[in-house]
Coordinates of C-alpha atoms in Angstrom, one line a residue:
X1 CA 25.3 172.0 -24.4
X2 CA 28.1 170.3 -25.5
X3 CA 29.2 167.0 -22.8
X4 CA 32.3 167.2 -20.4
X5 CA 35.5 166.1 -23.6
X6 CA 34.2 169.6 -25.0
X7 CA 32.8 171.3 -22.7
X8 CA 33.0 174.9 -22.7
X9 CA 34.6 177.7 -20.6
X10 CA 32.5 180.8 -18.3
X11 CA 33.4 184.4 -18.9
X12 CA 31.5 186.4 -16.7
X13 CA 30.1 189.8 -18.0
X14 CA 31.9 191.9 -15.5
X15 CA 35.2 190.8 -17.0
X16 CA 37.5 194.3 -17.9
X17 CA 35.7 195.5 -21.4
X18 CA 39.1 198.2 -22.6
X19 CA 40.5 195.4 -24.2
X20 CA 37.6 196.0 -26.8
X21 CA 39.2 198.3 -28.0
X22 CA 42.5 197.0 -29.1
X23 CA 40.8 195.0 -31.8
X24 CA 37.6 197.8 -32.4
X25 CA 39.1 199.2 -35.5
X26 CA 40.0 196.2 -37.3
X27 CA 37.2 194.3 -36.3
X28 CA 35.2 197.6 -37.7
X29 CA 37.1 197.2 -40.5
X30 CA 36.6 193.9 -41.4
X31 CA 32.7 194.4 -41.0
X32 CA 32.7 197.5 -43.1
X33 CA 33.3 195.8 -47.4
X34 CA 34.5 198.0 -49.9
X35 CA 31.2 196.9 -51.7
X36 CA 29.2 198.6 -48.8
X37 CA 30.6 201.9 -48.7
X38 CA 30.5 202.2 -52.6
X39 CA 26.7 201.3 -51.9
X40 CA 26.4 203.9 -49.2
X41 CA 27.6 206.2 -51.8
X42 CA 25.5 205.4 -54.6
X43 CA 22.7 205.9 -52.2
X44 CA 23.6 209.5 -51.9
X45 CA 23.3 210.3 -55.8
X46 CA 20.6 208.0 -57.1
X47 CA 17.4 208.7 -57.8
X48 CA 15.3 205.7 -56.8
X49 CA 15.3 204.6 -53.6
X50 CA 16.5 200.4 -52.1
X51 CA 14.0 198.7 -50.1
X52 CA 16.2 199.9 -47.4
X53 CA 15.6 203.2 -48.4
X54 CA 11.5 203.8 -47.5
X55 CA 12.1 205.9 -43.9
X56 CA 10.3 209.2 -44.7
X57 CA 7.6 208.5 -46.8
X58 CA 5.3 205.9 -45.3
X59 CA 1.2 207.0 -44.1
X60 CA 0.8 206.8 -40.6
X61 CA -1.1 203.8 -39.4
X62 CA -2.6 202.5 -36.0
X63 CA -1.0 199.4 -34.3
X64 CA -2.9 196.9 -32.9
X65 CA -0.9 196.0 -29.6
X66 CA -0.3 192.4 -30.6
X67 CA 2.1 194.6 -33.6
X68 CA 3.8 197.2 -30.9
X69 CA 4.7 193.6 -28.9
X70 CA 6.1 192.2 -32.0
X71 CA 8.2 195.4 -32.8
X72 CA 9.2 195.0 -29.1
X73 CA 10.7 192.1 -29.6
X74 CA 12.6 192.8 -33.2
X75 CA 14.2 195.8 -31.2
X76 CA 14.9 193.4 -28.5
X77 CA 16.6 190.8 -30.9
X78 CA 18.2 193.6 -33.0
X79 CA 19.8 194.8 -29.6
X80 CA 21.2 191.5 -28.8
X81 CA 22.5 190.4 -31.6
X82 CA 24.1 194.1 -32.1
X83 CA 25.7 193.5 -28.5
X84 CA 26.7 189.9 -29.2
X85 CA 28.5 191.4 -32.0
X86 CA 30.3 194.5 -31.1
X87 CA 31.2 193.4 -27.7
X88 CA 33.3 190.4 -27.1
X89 CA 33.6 189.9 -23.7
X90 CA 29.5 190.0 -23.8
X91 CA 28.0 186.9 -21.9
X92 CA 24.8 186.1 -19.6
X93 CA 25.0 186.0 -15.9
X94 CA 22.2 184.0 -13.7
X95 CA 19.9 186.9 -11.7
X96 CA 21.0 188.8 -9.2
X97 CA 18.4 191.1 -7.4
X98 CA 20.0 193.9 -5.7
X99 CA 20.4 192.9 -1.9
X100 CA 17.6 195.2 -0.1
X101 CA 15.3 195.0 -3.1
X102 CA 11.5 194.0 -3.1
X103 CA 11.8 191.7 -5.9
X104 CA 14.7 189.9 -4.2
X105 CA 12.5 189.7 -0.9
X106 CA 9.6 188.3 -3.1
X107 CA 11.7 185.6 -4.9
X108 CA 13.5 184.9 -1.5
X109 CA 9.7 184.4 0.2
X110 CA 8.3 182.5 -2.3
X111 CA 11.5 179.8 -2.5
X112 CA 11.4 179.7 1.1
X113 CA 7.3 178.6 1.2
X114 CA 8.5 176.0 -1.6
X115 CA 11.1 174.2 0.0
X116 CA 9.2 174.4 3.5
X117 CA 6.3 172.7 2.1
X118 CA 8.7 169.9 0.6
X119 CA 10.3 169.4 3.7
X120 CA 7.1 168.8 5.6
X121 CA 6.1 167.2 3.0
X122 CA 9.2 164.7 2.8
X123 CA 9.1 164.5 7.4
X124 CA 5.3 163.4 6.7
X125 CA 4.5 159.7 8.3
X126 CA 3.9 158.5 5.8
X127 CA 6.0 161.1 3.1
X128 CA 4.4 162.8 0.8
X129 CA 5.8 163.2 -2.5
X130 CA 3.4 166.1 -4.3
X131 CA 6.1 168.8 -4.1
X132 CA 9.6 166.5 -4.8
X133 CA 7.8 164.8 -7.9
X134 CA 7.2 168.4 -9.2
X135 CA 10.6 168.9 -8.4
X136 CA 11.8 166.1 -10.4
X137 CA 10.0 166.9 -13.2
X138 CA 11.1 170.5 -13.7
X139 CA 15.3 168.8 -13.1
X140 CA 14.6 166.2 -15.8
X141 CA 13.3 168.9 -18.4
X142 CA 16.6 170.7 -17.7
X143 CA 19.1 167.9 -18.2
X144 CA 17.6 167.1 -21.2
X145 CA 17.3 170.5 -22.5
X146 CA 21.5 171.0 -22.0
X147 CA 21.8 167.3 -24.4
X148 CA 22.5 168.0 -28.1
X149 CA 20.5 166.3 -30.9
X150 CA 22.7 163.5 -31.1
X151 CA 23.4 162.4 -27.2
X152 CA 20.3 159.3 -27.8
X153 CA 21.9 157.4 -25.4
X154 CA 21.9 159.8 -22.3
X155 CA 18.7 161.2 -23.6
X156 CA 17.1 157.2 -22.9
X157 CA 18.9 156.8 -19.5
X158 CA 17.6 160.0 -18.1
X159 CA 13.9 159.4 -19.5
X160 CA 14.2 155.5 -17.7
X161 CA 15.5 156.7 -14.5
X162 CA 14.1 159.8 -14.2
X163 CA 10.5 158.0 -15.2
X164 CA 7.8 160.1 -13.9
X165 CA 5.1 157.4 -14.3
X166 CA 6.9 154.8 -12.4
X167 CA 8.2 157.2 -9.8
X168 CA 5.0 158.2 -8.9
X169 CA 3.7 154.5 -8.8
X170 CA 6.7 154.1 -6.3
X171 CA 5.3 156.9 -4.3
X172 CA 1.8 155.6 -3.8
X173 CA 3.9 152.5 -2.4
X174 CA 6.5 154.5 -0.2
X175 CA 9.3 152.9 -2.1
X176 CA 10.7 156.2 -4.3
X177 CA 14.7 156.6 -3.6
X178 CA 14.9 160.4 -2.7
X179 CA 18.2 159.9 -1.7
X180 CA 19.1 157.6 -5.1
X181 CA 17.5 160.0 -7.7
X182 CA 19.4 162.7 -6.4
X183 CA 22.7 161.2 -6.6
X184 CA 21.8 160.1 -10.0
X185 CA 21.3 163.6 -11.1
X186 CA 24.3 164.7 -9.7
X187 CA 26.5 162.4 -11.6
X188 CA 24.6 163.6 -14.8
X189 CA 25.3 167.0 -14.0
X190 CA 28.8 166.2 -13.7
X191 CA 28.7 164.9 -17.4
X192 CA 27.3 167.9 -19.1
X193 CA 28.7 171.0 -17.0
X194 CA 31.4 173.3 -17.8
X195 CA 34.9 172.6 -16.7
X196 CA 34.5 175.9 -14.0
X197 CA 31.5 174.3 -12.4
X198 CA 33.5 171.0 -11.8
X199 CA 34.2 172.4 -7.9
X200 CA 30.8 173.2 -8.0
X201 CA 29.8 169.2 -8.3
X202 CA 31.9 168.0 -6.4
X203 CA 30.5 169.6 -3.4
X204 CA 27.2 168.4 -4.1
X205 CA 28.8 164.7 -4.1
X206 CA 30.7 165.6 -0.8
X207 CA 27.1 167.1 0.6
X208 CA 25.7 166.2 4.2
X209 CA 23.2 167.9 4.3
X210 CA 19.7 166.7 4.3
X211 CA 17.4 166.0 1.1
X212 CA 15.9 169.2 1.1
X213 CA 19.2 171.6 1.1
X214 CA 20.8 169.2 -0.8
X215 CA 17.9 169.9 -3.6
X216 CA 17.9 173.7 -3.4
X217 CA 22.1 173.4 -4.0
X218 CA 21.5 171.3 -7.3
X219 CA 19.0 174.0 -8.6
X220 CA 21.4 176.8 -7.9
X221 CA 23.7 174.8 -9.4
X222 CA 21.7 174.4 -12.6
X223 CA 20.9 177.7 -12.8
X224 CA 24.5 178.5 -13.6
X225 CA 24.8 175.7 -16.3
X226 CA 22.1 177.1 -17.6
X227 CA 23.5 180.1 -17.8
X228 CA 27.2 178.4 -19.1
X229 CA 25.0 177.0 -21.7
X230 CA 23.4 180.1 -23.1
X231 CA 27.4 181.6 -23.0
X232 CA 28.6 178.8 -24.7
X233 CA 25.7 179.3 -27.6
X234 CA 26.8 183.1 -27.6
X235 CA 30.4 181.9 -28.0
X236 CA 29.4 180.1 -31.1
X237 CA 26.9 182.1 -32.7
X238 CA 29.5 185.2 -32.3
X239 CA 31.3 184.4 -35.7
X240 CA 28.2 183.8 -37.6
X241 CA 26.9 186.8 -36.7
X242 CA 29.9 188.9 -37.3
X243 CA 30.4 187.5 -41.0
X244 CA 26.9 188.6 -41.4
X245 CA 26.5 191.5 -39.3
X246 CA 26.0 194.4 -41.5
X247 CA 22.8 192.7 -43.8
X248 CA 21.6 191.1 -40.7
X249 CA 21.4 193.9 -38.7
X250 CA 20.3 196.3 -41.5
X251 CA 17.2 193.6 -42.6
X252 CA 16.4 193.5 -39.3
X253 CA 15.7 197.1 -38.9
X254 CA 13.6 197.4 -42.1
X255 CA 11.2 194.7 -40.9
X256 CA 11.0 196.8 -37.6
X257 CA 10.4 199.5 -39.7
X258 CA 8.1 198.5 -41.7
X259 CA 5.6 197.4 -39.0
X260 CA 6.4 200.5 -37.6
X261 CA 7.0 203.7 -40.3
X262 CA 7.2 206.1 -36.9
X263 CA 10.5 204.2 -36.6
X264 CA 12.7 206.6 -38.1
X265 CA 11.1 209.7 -36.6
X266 CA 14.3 210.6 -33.7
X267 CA 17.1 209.8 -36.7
X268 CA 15.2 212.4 -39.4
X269 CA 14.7 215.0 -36.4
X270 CA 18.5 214.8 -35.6
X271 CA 19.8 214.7 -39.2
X272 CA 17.2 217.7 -39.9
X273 CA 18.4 219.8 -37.5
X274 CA 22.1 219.3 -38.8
X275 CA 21.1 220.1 -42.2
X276 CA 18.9 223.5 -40.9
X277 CA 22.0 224.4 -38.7
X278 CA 24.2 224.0 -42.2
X279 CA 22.1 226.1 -43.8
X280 CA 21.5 228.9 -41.9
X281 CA 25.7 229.3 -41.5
X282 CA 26.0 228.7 -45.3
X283 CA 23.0 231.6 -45.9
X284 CA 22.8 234.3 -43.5
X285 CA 19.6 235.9 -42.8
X286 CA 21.1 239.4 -44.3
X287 CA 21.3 237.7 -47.8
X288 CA 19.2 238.3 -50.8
X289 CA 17.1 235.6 -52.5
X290 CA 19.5 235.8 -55.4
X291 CA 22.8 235.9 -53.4
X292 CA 21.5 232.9 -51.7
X293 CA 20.8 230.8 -55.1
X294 CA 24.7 231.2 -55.4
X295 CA 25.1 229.1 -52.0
X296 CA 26.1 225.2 -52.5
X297 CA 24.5 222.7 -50.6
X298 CA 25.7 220.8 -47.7
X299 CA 27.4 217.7 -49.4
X300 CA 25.7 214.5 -47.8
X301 CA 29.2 213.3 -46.2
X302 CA 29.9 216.7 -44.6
X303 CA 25.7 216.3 -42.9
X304 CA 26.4 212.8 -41.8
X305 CA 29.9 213.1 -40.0
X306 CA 28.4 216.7 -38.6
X307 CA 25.5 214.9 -37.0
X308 CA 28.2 211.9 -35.9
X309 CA 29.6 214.8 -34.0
X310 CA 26.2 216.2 -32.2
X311 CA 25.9 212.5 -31.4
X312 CA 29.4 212.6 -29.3
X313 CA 28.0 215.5 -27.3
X314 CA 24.0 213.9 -27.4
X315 CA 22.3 216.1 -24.6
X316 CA 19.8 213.0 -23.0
X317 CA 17.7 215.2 -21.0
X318 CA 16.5 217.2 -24.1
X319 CA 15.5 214.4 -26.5
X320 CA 15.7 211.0 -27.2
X321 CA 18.9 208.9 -28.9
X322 CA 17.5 208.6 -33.0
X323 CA 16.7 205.3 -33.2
X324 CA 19.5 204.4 -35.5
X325 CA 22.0 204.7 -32.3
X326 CA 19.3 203.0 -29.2
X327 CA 21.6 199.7 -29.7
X328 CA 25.0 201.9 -28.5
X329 CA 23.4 203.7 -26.1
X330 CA 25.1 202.7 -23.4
X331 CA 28.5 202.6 -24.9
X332 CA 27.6 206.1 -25.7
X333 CA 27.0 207.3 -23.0
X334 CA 30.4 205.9 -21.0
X335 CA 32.7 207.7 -23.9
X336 CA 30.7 210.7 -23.2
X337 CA 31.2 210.6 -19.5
X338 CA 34.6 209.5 -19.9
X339 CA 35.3 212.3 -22.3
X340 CA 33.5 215.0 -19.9
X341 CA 36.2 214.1 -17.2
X342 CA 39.0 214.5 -19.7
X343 CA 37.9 217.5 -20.4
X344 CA 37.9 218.8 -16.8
X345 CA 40.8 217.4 -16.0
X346 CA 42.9 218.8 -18.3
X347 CA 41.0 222.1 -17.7
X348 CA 42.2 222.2 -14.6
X349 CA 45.5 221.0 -15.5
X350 CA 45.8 223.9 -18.1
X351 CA 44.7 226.6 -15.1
X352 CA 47.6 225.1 -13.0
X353 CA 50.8 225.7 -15.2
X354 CA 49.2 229.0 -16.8
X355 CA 48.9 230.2 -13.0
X356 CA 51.9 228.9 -11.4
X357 CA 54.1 229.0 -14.2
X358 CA 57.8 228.2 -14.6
X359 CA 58.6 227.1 -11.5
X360 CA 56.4 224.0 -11.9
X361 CA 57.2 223.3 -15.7
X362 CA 59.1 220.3 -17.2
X363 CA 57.8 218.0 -14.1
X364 CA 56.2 215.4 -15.7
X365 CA 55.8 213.3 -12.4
X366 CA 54.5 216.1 -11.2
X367 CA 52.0 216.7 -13.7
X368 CA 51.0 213.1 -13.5
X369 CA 49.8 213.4 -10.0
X370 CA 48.1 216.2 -10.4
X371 CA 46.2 214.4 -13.1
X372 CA 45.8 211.4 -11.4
X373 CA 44.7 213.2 -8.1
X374 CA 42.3 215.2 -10.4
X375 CA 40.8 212.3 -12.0
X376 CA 40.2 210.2 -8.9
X377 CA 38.1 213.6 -7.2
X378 CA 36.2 214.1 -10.6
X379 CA 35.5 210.5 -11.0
X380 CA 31.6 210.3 -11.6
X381 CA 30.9 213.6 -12.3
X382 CA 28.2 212.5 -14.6
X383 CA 25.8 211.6 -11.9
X384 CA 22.9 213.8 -10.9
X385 CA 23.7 214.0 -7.6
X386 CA 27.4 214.8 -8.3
X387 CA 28.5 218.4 -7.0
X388 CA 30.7 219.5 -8.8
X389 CA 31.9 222.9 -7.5
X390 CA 32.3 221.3 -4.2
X391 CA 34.4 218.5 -5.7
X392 CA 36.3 221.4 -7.4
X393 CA 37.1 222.8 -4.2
X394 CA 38.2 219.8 -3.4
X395 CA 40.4 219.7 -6.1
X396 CA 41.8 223.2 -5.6
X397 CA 42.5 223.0 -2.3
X398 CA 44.5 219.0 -2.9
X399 CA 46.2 221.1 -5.7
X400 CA 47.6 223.1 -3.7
X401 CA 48.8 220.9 -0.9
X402 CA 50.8 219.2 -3.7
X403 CA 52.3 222.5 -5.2
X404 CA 53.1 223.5 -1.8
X405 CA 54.9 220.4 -1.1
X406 CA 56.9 220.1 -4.5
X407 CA 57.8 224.1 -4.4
X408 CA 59.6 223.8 -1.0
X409 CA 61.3 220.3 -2.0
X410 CA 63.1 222.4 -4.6
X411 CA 63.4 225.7 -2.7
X412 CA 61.1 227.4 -4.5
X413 CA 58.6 230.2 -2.1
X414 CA 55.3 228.3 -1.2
X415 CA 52.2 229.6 -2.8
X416 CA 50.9 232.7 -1.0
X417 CA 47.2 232.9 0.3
X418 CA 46.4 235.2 -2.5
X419 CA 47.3 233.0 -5.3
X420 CA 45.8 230.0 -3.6
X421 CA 42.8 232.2 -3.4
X422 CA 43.1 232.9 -7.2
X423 CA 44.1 229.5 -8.3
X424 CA 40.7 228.0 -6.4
X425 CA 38.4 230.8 -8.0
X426 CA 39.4 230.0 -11.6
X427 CA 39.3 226.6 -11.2
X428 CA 35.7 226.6 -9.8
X429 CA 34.9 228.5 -13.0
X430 CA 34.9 226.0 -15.4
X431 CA 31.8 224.9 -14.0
X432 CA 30.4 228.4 -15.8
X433 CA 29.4 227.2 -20.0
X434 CA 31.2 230.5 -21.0
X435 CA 34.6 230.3 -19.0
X436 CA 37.1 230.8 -21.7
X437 CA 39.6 227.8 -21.0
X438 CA 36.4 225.5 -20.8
X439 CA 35.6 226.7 -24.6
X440 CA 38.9 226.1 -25.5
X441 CA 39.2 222.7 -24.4
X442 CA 35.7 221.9 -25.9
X443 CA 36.4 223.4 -29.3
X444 CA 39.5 221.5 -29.7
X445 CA 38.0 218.4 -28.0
X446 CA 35.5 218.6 -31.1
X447 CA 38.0 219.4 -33.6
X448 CA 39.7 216.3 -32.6
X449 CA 36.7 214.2 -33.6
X450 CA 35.9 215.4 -36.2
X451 CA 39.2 214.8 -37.7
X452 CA 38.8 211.3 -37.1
X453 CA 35.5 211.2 -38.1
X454 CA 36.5 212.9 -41.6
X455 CA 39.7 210.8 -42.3
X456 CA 39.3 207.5 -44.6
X457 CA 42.1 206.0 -42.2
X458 CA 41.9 207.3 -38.7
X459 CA 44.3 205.0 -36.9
X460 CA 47.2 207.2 -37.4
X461 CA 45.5 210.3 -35.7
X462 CA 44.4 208.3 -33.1
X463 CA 48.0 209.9 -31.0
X464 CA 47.5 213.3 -32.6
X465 CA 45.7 215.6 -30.4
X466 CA 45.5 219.3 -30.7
X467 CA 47.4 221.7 -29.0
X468 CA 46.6 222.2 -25.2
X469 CA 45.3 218.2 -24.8
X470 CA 48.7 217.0 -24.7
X471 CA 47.6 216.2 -21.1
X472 CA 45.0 214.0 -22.2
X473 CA 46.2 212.0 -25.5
X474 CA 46.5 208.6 -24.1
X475 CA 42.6 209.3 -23.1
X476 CA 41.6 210.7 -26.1
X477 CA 43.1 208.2 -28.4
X478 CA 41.3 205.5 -26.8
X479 CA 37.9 207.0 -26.9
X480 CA 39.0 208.2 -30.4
X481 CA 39.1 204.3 -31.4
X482 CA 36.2 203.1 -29.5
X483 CA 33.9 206.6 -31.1
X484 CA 35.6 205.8 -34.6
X485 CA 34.5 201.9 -34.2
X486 CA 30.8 202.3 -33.1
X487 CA 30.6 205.6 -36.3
X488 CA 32.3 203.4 -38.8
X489 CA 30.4 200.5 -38.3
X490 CA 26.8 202.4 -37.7
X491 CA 27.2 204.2 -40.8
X492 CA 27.9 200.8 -42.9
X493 CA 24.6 199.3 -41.4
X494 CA 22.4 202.1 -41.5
X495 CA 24.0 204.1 -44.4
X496 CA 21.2 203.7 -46.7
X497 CA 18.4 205.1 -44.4
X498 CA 20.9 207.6 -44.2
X499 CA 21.8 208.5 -47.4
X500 CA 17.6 208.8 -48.2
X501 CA 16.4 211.1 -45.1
X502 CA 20.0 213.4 -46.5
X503 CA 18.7 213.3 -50.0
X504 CA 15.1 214.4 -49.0
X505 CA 16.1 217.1 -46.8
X506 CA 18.5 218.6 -48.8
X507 CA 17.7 218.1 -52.8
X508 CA 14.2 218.0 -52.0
X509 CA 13.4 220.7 -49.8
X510 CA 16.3 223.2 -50.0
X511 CA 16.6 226.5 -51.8
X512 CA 17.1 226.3 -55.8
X513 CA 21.3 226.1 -56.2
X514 CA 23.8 226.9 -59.2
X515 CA 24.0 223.2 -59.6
X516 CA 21.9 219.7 -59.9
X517 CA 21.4 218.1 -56.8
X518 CA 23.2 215.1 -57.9
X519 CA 26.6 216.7 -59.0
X520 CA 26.6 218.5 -56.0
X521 CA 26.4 215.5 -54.2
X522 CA 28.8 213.6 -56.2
X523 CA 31.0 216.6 -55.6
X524 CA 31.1 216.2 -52.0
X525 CA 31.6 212.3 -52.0
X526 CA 34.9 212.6 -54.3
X527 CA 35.5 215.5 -51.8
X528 CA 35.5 213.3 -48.8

C-alpha cells in the first residue's frame, strides 16, 4: 500500500462495464502474436503432440481430496487472473450480505456480542482491557500489513506505540490511553489511505462518540483500505499479466490438468459432437461405404469456429460450459441474454411493418419507440420466472396504443379490432420454436456470427448485419465485438488443446478419405 504522495484511486466494481468493449478488439489483438496463431496452426498438421497437447489420452486416476482442493484453487487463481485481465473496470469491493440474509444476521449478532463485551468491559470499575488489547492487536497487524518493504521508519513507530507488551503492563496498572491510541491510529490511517477515503478520516478525527463506536468506525473504515489496497495491487498487476496473458493462462491450465486428466472431458464432448454433427451432413445415411470414402473431412478451422457458434447459443440447462470457456461464463451468458432480447425485439418489430404496412413506413422515430418500448417490456426475459407470452401481450397491446396514436396524428384509419386481434396473435407466436419469422431471425442472427467468427479481420463487419436485422445493428455490432474478443482470445490460449482433441477426433477416428489427414488439414488452414 503505497503512502498518501502516491496513493492510489477506488474504482468500484459496479462502475458501467460497455466501455469494455471499445478497446476489446484491440486489446484482443494485441494479446493474440502472429507467432501464436502460426503455433495454433502447426498444431493442427503435426504429428507429435506439445506438452500442451496431452487432453485425451491420460489413464484415469483417484484423487486424494488434499489434490481436488489444490485443483480448486488453480481454477480459482486461473479465474482471477483471466478476470483481472479481460476486464478492466474489475476491482474488489468489501462484503456486503444481502439485507434479510442469515449470514448477514449472523455477522451482525456476533459484532454486536463483541463490541458489547468491550464496552462492559471498558465501563468496568476498574476497566478491563481483555477485549480492546485484542482489538489492538488485530489494528496493528493491519497498518503494518498496508506499509511497503521500504517504509522502516513508520514500520518502528507503529511497533513502539502500538507495543503490546507495554500496553498490557499499562493495563494491569490502569494507566493505558484508550482515548490516545486511538487518535494515534487515526492519524496513521490518514497516512496510508487512498485519496477517496480522505472524508472518510476525517470524520473519525471530528468523532464524538464514545470509545467503543468510535472503534467499530475505524474497523469499517479499514475494511475499505483494505479493500483500496487489494484494487490498487490489481491496478498494478493488470499490465504484467496482460503482456503475459496467453502463456500464463495456458501453463496454468496444464498444471490443472495434469493433476486432473478428467479436466478436458466437457471441451472433447462439445468439440465431438460438432465433428459427429459435420459428418453426418457431409455423409448421409443413404450413402454407400465407397461413395462415402469420396467425402472430405471437416477441416479443423471449419470444427472450431462451428463449435464457437454452439457456444453463442450454449443451452445451460442441458450440460455443462466445457471447461475451456468456465472463466467467461458469465460474460457469456449476458451476450446470450442480450442477444435473446434482440432477437425478440426485432421479431416483433418485423411482425409490425409486415402487418401494418405502408402507412407506418419511413418513420424512423416511430420505429424507435416501438423498439425502445419493446425492449423496456422484454427486459429480463431470461429469468425463470419471466412470462413471456404475458409480457407479449403486453407488448401487443402497448403496440397498438402507439400505432393508434401515430395513425390518427396523420389521418390515417385507426387499427380495427380485427387487426389488433391479428397483430397480438402473431406476435405471441414467436414464443412457438417453429414460428417462421422466429427462424428467420435466428438463422440470420447465426449467419451473422459466424461471419465474424470466419473473417481474419472482423472489425469491418462489425456494422454489417443481414437483411431483416437492420433494426438491431447497433446491438448486434456490439455483442459482435465483445463475442469476437472473448473467441479470439480463447482460441489463442487454448488453441493447442484444441488443435489435439480436433486431430484425434477427426484423423484418428473418422472414415478412410481420398486424402492424408494432414493435407486435408493443411487444406483447410490455407482455406481459412
Amino acid at each position: 500500500m503505497p503512502l498518501n504522495d502516491e496513493r492510489p484511486t477506488s474504482t468500484s466494481s459496479g462502475e458501467d462495464q460497455t466501455s469494455d468493449v471499445e478497446s476489446s478488439s484491440e486489446r484482443c489483438d494485441s494479446m493474440t502474436s502472429t507467432s501464436d496463431l502460426d503455433s495454433l496452426r502447426e498444431s493442427f498438421t503435426s504429428d507429435c503432440s506439445s506438452k500442451h497437447c496431452t487432453p485425451c489420452s491420460s489413464p484415469p486416476k483417484t484423487l486424494t481430496l488434499d489434490e481436488v482442493m489444490e485443483s480448486a484453487r488453480d481454477l480459482s487463481n486461473l479465474s482471477f487472473a483471466h478476470e483481472i485481465i479481460v476486464n478492466p473496470n474489475f476491482h474488489l469491493e468489501p462484503d456486503s450480505l444481502p439485507q434479510d440474509s442469515l449470514w448477514k444476521a449472523v455477522r451482525d449478532n456476533v459484532h454486536k456480542a463483541f463490541w458489547d463485551i468491550l464496552e462492559s468491559e471498558l465501563n468496568d470499575d476498574p476497566p478491563e482491557y481483555g477485549q480492546a488489547i485484542r482489538l489492538l492487536e488485530e489494528i496493528r497487524e493491519i497498518l503494518l500489513s498496508f506499509l511497503n518493504p521500504g517504509a522502516n521508519r513508520m514500520r518502528t513507530q507503529v511497533l513502539e506505540v502500538l507495543d503490546m507488551d507495554l500496553i498490557r503492563q499499562q493495563a494491569d496498572n490502569d494507566a493505558v490511553d484508550i482515548q490516545g491510541l486511538a487518535s494515534y491510529i487515526i492519524t496513521t490511517m490518514g497516512k496510508l489511505c487512498a485519496p477517496v477515503r480522505d472524508d472518510e478520516i476525517k470524520k473519525l478525527r471530528e468523532s464524538t462518540d464514545n470509545i467503543v463506536t468510535l472503534f467499530r468506525e475505524i474497523f469499517r473504515v479499514l475494511d475499505l483500505m483494505k479493500a483500496d489496497m487489494v484494487n490498487f495491487t490489481i491496478d498494478n498487476l493488470r499490465p504484467v499479466l496482460q503482456r503475459q496473458s496467453v502463456d500464463y493462462e495456458r501453463a496454468k491450465f496444464q498444471r490443472l490438468l495434469e493433476k486432473t486428466p478428467s479436466a478436458l472431458d466437457h471441451t472433447i464432448s462439445w468439440i465431438k459432437s460438432v465433428v459427429d454433427e459435420m459428418w453426418s451432413a457431409a455423409i448421409p445415411t443413404q450413402q454407400t461405404n465407397s461413395e462415402a470414402k469420396g467425402r472430405v473431412v471437416p477441416g479443423p478451422f471449419q470444427v472450431l469456429n462451428a463449435a464457437f457458434i454452439r457456444i453463442l447459443m450454449w443451452d445451460y440447462e442441458k450440460s455443462p460450459l466445457p471447461e475451456t470457456w468456465m472463466t467467461d461464463e458469465i460474460r457469456l451468458r449476458e451476450i446470450q441474454w442480450k442477444l435473446q432480447q434482440c432477437q425478440a425485439v426485432n421479431e416483433v418489430l418485423l411482425i409490425v411493418y409486415s402487418t401494418i404496412g405502408g402507412a407506418i413506413q419511413g418513420l424512423p422515430s416511430l420505429s424507435e419507440r416501438l423498439k425502445r418500448m419493446t425492449s423496456v417490456l422484454l427486459d429480463g426475459m431470461h429469468s425463470p420466472d419471466f412470462n413471456l407470452e404475458e409480457a407479449l401481450e403486453g407488448v401487443s397491446a402497448q403496440i397498438c396504443c402507439e400505432l393508434n396514436k401515430s395513425l390518427t396524428e396523420r389521418n390515417y384509419p385507426a387499427l380495427t379490432p380485427a387487426l389488433q386481434a391479428t397483430l397480438t396473435g402473431q406476435i405471441c407466436s414467436i414464443t412457438q420454436i417453429e414460428n417462421p419469422i422466429r427462424t428467420l431471425v435466428e438463422d440470420r442472427v447465426q449467419q451473422y456470427f459466424k461471419v465474424l467468427i470466419c473473417d481474419p479481420k472482423p472489425q469491418a463487419r462489425f456494422e454489417q448485419v443481414p437483411a431483416g436485422l437492420t433494426s438491431i445493428k447497433p446491438e448486434l455490432a456490439l455483442m459482435g465485438a465483445k463475442f469476437i474478443s472473448l473467441v479470439n482470445y480463447n482460441k489463442t490460449v487454448y488453441g493447442p488443446f484444441y488443435a489435439d482433441i480436433i486431430r484425434k477426433l477427426v484423423f484418428s477416428s473418422s472414415p478412410p478419405t481420398g486424402n492424408p489427414p494432414q493435407d486435408t488439414a493443411q487444406d483447410s488452414l490455407t482455406s481459412n
